[in-house]
PDB file of C-alpha atoms in Angstrom:
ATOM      1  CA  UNK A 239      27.670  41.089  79.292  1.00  0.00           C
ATOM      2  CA  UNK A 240      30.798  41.769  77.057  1.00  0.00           C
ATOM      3  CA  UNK A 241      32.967  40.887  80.488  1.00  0.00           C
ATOM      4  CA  UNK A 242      31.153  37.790  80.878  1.00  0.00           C
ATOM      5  CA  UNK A 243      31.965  36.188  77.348  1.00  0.00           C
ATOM      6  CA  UNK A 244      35.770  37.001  77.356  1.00  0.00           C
ATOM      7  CA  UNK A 245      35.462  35.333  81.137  1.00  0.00           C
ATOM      8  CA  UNK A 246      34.195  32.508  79.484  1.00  0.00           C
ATOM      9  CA  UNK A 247      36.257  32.161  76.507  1.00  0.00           C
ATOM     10  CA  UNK A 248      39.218  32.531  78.827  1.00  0.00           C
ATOM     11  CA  UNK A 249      37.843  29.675  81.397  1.00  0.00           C
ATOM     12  CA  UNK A 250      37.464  27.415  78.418  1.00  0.00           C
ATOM     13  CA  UNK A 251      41.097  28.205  77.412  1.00  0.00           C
ATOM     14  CA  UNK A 252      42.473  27.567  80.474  1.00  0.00           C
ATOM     15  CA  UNK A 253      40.495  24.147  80.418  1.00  0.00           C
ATOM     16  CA  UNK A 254      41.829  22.867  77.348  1.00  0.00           C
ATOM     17  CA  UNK A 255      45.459  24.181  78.396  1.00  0.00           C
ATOM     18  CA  UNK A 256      45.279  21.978  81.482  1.00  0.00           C
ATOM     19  CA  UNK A 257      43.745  19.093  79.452  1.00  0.00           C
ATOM     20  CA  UNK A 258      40.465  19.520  81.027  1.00  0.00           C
ATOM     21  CA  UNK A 259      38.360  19.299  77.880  1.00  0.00           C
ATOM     22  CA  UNK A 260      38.055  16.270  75.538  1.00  0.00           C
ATOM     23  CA  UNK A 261      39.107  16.308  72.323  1.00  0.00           C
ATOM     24  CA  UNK A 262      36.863  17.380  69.667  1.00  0.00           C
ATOM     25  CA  UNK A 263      36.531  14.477  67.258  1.00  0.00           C
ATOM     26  CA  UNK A 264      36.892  14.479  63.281  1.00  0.00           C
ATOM     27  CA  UNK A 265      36.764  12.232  60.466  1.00  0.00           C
ATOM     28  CA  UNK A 266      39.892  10.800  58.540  1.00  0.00           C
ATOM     29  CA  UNK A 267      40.045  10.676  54.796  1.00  0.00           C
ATOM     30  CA  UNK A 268      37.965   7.374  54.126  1.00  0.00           C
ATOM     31  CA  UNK A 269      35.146   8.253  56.764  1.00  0.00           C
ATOM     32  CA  UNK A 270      36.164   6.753  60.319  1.00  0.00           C
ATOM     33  CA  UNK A 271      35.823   8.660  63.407  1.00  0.00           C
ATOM     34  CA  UNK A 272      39.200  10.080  64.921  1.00  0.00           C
ATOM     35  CA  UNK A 273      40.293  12.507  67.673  1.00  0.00           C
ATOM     36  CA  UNK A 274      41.785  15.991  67.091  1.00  0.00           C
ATOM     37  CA  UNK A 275      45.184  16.009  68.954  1.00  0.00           C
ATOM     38  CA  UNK A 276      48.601  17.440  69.200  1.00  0.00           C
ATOM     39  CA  UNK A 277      50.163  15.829  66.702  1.00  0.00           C
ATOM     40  CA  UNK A 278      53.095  14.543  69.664  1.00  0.00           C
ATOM     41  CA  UNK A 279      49.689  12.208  70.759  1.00  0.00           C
ATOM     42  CA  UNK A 280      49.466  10.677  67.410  1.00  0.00           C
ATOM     43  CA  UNK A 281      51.480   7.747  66.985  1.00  0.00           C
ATOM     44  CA  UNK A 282      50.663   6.694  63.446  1.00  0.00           C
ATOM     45  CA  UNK A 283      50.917   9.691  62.464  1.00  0.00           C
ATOM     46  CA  UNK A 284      54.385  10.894  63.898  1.00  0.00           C
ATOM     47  CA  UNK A 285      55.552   7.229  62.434  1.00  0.00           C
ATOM     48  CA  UNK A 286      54.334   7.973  58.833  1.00  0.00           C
ATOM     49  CA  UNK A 287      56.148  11.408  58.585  1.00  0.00           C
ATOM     50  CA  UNK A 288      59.020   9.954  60.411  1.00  0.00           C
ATOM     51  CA  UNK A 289      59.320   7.437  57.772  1.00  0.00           C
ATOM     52  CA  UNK A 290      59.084   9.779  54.512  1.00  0.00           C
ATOM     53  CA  UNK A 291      62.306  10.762  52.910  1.00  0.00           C
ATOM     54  CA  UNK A 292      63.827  14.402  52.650  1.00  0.00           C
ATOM     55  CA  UNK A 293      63.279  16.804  50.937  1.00  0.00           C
ATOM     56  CA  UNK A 294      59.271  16.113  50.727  1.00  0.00           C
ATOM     57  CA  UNK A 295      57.476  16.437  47.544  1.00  0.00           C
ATOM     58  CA  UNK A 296      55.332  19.354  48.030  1.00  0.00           C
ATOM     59  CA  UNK A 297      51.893  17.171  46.954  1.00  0.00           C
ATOM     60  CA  UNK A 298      52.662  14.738  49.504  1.00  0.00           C
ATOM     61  CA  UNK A 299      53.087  17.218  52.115  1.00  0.00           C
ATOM     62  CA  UNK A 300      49.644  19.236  50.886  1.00  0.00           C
ATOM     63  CA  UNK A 301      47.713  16.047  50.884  1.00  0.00           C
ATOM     64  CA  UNK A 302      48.783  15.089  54.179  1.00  0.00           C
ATOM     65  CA  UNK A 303      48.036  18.381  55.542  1.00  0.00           C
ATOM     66  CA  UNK A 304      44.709  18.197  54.264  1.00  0.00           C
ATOM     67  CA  UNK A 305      44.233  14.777  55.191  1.00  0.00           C
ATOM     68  CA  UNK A 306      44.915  15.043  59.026  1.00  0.00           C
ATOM     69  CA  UNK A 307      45.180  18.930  60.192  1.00  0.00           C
ATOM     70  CA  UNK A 308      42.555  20.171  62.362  1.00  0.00           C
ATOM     71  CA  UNK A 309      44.056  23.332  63.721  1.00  0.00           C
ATOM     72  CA  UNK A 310      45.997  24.435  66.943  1.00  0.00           C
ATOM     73  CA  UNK A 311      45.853  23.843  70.229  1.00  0.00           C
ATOM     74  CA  UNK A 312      45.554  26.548  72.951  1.00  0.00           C
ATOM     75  CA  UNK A 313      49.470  26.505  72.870  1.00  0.00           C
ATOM     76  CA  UNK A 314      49.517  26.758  69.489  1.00  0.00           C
ATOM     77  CA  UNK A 315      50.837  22.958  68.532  1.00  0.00           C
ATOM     78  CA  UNK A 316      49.411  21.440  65.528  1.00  0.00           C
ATOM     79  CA  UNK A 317      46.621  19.434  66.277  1.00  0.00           C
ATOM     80  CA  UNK A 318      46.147  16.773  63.936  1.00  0.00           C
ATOM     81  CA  UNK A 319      42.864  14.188  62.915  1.00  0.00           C
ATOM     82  CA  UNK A 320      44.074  10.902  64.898  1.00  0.00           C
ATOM     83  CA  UNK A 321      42.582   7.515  64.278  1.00  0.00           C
ATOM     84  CA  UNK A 322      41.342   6.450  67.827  1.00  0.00           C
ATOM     85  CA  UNK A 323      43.935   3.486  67.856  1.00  0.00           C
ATOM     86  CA  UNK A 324      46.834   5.752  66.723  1.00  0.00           C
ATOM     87  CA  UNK A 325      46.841   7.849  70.122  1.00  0.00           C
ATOM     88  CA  UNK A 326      50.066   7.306  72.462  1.00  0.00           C
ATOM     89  CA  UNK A 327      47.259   7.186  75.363  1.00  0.00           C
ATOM     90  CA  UNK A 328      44.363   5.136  75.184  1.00  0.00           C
ATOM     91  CA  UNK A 329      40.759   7.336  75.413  1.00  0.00           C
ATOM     92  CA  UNK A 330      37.883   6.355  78.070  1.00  0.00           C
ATOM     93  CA  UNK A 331      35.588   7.546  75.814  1.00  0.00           C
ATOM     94  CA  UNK A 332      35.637   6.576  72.544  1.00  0.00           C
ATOM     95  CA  UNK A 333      33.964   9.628  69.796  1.00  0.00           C
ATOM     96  CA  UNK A 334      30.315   8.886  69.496  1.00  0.00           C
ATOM     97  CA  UNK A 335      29.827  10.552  65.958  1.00  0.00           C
ATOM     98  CA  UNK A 336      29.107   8.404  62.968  1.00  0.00           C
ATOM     99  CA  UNK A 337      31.743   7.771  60.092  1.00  0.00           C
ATOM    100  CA  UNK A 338      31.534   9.552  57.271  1.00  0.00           C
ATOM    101  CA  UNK A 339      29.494   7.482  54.430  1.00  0.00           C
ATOM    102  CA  UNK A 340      32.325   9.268  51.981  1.00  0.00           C
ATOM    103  CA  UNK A 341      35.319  10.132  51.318  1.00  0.00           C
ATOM    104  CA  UNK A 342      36.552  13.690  52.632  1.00  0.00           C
ATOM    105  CA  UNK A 343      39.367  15.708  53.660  1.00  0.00           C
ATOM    106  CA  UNK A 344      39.785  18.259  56.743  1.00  0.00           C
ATOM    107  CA  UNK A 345      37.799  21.479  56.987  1.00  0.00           C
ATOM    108  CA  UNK A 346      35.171  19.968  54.183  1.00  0.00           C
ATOM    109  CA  UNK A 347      37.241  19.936  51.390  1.00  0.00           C
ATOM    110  CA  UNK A 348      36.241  16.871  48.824  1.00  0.00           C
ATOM    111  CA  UNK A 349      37.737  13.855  48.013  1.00  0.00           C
ATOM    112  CA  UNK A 350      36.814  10.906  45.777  1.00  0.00           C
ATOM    113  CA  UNK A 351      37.611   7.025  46.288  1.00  0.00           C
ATOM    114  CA  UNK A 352      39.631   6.094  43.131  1.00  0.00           C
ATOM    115  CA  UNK A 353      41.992   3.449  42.491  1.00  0.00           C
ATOM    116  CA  UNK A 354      45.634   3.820  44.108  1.00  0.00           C
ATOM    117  CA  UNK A 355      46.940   3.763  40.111  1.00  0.00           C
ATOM    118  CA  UNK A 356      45.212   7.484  39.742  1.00  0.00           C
ATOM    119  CA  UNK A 357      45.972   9.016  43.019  1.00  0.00           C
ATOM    120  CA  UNK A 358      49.326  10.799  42.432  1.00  0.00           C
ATOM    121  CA  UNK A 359      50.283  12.498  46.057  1.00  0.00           C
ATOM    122  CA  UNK A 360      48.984   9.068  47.425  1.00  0.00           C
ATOM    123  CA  UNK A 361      51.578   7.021  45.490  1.00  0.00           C
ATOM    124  CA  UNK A 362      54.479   9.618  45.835  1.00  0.00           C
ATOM    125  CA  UNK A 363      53.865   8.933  49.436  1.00  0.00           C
ATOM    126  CA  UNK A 364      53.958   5.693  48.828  1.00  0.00           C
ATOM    127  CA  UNK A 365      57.207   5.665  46.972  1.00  0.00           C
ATOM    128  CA  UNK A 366      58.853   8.269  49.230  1.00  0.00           C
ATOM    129  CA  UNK A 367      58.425   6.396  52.473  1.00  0.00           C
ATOM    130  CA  UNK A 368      61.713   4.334  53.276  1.00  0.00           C
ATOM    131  CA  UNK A 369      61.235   0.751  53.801  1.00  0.00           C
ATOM    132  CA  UNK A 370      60.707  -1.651  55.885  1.00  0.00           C
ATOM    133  CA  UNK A 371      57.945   0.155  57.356  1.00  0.00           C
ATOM    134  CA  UNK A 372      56.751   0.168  61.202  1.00  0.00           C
ATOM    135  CA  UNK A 373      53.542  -1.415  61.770  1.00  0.00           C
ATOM    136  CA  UNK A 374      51.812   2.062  62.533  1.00  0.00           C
ATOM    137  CA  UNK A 375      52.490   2.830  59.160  1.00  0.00           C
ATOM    138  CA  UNK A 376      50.280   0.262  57.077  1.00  0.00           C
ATOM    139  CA  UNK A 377      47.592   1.098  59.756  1.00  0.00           C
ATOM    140  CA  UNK A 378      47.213   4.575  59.401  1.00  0.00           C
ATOM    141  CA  UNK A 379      47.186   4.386  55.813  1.00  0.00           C
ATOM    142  CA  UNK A 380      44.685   1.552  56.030  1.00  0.00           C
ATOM    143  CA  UNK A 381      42.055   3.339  58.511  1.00  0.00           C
ATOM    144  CA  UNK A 382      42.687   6.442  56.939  1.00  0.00           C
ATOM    145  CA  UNK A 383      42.600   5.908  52.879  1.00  0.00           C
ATOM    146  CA  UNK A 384      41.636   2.619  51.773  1.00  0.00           C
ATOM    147  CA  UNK A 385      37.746   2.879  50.900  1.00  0.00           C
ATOM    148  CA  UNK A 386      37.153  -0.005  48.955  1.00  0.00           C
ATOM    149  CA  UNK A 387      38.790  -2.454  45.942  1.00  0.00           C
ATOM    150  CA  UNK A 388      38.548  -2.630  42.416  1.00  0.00           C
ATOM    151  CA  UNK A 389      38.414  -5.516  40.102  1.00  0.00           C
ATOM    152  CA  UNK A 390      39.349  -4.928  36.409  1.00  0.00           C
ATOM    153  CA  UNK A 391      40.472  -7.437  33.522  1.00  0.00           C
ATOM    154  CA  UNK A 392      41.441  -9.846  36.091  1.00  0.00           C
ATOM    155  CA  UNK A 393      43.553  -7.248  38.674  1.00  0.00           C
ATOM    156  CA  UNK A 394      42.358  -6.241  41.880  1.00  0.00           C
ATOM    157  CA  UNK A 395      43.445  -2.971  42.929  1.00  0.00           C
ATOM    158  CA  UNK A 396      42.667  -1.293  46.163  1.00  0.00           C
ATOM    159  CA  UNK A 397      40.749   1.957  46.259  1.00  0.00           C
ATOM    160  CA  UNK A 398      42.244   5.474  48.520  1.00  0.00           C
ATOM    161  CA  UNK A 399      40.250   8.194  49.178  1.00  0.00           C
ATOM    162  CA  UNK A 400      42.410  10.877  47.074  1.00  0.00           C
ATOM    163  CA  UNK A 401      41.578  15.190  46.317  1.00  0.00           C
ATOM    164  CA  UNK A 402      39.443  15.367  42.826  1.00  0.00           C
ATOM    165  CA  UNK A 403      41.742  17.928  41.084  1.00  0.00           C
ATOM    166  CA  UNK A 404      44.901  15.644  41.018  1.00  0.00           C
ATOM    167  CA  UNK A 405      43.533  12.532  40.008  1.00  0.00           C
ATOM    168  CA  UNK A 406      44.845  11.160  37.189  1.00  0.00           C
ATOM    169  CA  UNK A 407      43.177   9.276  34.085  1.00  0.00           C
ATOM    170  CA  UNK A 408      46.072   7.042  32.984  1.00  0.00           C
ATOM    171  CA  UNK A 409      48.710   5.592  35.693  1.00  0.00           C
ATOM    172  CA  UNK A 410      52.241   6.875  35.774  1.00  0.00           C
ATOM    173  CA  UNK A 411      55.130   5.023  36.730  1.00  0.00           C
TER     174      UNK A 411
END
């Protein structure tokens, strides 16, 4: 029996090493359905970090971790939470799991959907990321963030999906 499940487990392995297996889908940040991939597949992604300044703020790299990182891959690259229209290679099949109702970061950990003004790694991000942008940029931080708008004295601000223990009460410029 014990021979059987390692032959198994090593089948599987040599599946997903030759690309046999689908990806396993996940959910980004503000609830849509993505693909976990090797983060070379993920074009959005690969863009955004391209695009961030050095050194890296250590927030901003912690809340992108936790934002996109699903694991490793059988050959132990990073696999990474992709938004389906992010991949370099279109799918066949698209995931068929429901988005997430709420906002929520890899392996379960919480988030809440606050305005931009109180999410700090989200706007050191923001400010870090050298301009003009590419156009994968804005859309992975639309698909994967925004979760709604809010409208106060007169000001709309949008809304990001953003960890509860580093929100912020009062904006900081």
């Amino acid at each position: 029996m014990r021979y059987h499940r390692v032959f198994v487990i090593l089948i599987l392995n040599l599946l997903q090493s030759f690309g046999e297996l689908p990806p396993s889908s996940c959910h980004l940040p503000s609830g849509p359905v993505g693909l976990c991939v090797p983060i070379s597949e993920c074009a959005h992604l690969t863009a955004l970090i391209a695009n961030l300044q050095k050194p890296l703020p250590q927030e901003v790299s912690i809340f992108i971790k936790n934002s996109f990182f699903c694991g490793y891959t059988a050959q132990q690259t990073i696999s990474v939470c992709c938004p389906v229209d992010g991949l370099k290679s279109p799918i066949v099949d698209a995931p068929r799991r429901a988005p997430q109702e709420e906002c929520g970061l890899q392996n379960g950990q919480p988030a809440e959907c606050v305005a931009l003004s109180q999410c700090t790694p989200f706007r050191m991000m923001m400010v870090n990321l050298r301009k003009p942008l590419p156009p994968e940029v804005p859309n992975i931080l639309k698909s994967s963030y925004l979760c709604g708008v809010e409208q106060a004295g007169g000001r709309k601000e949008h809304k990001v999906c953003c960890p509860p223990a580093i929100i912020t009460s009062t904006p900081t410029t």
